[in-house]
Amino acid sequence: MNAILLGAASLGALVSIFTADTGQIEAAQRGEDVGAMERTTLVDTGTGEITQLSVISFID
């Protein structure tokens, strides 16, 4: 069973290599901005509770 799963994963990786969108790969290699990270801190004025949010986004 493990051999079947390993073979399927290897085949999937091989297919993704040949069908990848080279435009996005080249953009990432050139260092263009393809994503962003934002941090936000929310404070509840009633209880004083502090909530910190971190959001990572990428161009699809």
Coordinates of C-alpha atoms in Angstrom, one line a residue:
M1 CA 0.0 0.0 0.0
N2 CA 2.8 2.4 0.8
A3 CA 4.5 1.7 -2.5
I4 CA 1.3 2.6 -4.3
L5 CA 0.9 5.9 -2.4
L6 CA 4.6 6.7 -2.9
G7 CA 4.3 6.0 -6.7
A8 CA 1.2 8.2 -7.0
A9 CA 2.9 11.1 -5.1
S10 CA 6.0 10.8 -7.3
L11 CA 3.9 10.8 -10.5
G12 CA 1.9 13.8 -9.3
A13 CA 5.1 15.7 -8.6
L14 CA 6.5 14.8 -12.0
V15 CA 3.3 16.0 -13.7
S16 CA 3.3 19.3 -11.8
I17 CA 6.9 20.0 -12.9
F18 CA 6.0 19.7 -16.6
T19 CA 2.7 21.6 -16.3
A20 CA 3.7 24.4 -14.0
D21 CA 3.0 28.0 -15.0
T22 CA 6.5 29.3 -15.8
G23 CA 5.3 32.9 -15.7
Q24 CA 4.7 32.8 -12.0
I25 CA 7.9 30.9 -11.4
E26 CA 10.0 33.4 -13.2
A27 CA 8.2 36.3 -11.4
A28 CA 9.1 34.7 -8.1
Q29 CA 12.7 34.2 -9.1
R30 CA 13.1 37.8 -10.2
G31 CA 12.0 38.9 -6.7
E32 CA 8.7 40.6 -7.8
D33 CA 6.2 41.1 -5.0
V34 CA 3.9 38.1 -5.2
G35 CA 2.6 38.2 -1.6
A36 CA 2.1 40.2 1.5
M37 CA 1.9 39.8 5.2
E38 CA -0.2 42.0 7.4
R39 CA -0.3 42.1 11.2
T40 CA -3.3 43.7 13.0
T41 CA -3.9 44.1 16.7
L42 CA -7.4 44.4 18.0
V43 CA -8.2 45.7 21.5
D44 CA -11.6 45.1 23.1
T45 CA -12.4 48.4 25.0
G46 CA -14.8 46.7 27.4
T47 CA -12.6 43.9 28.6
G48 CA -9.1 45.1 27.6
E49 CA -8.6 41.8 25.7
I50 CA -5.9 42.0 23.0
T51 CA -6.2 39.9 19.8
Q52 CA -3.4 39.7 17.3
L53 CA -4.1 38.7 13.7
S54 CA -1.5 37.7 11.1
V55 CA -2.6 37.3 7.5
I56 CA -0.3 36.0 4.7
S57 CA -1.6 36.3 1.2
F58 CA -0.2 35.3 -2.2
I59 CA -1.1 36.2 -5.7
D60 CA -2.8 33.2 -7.4

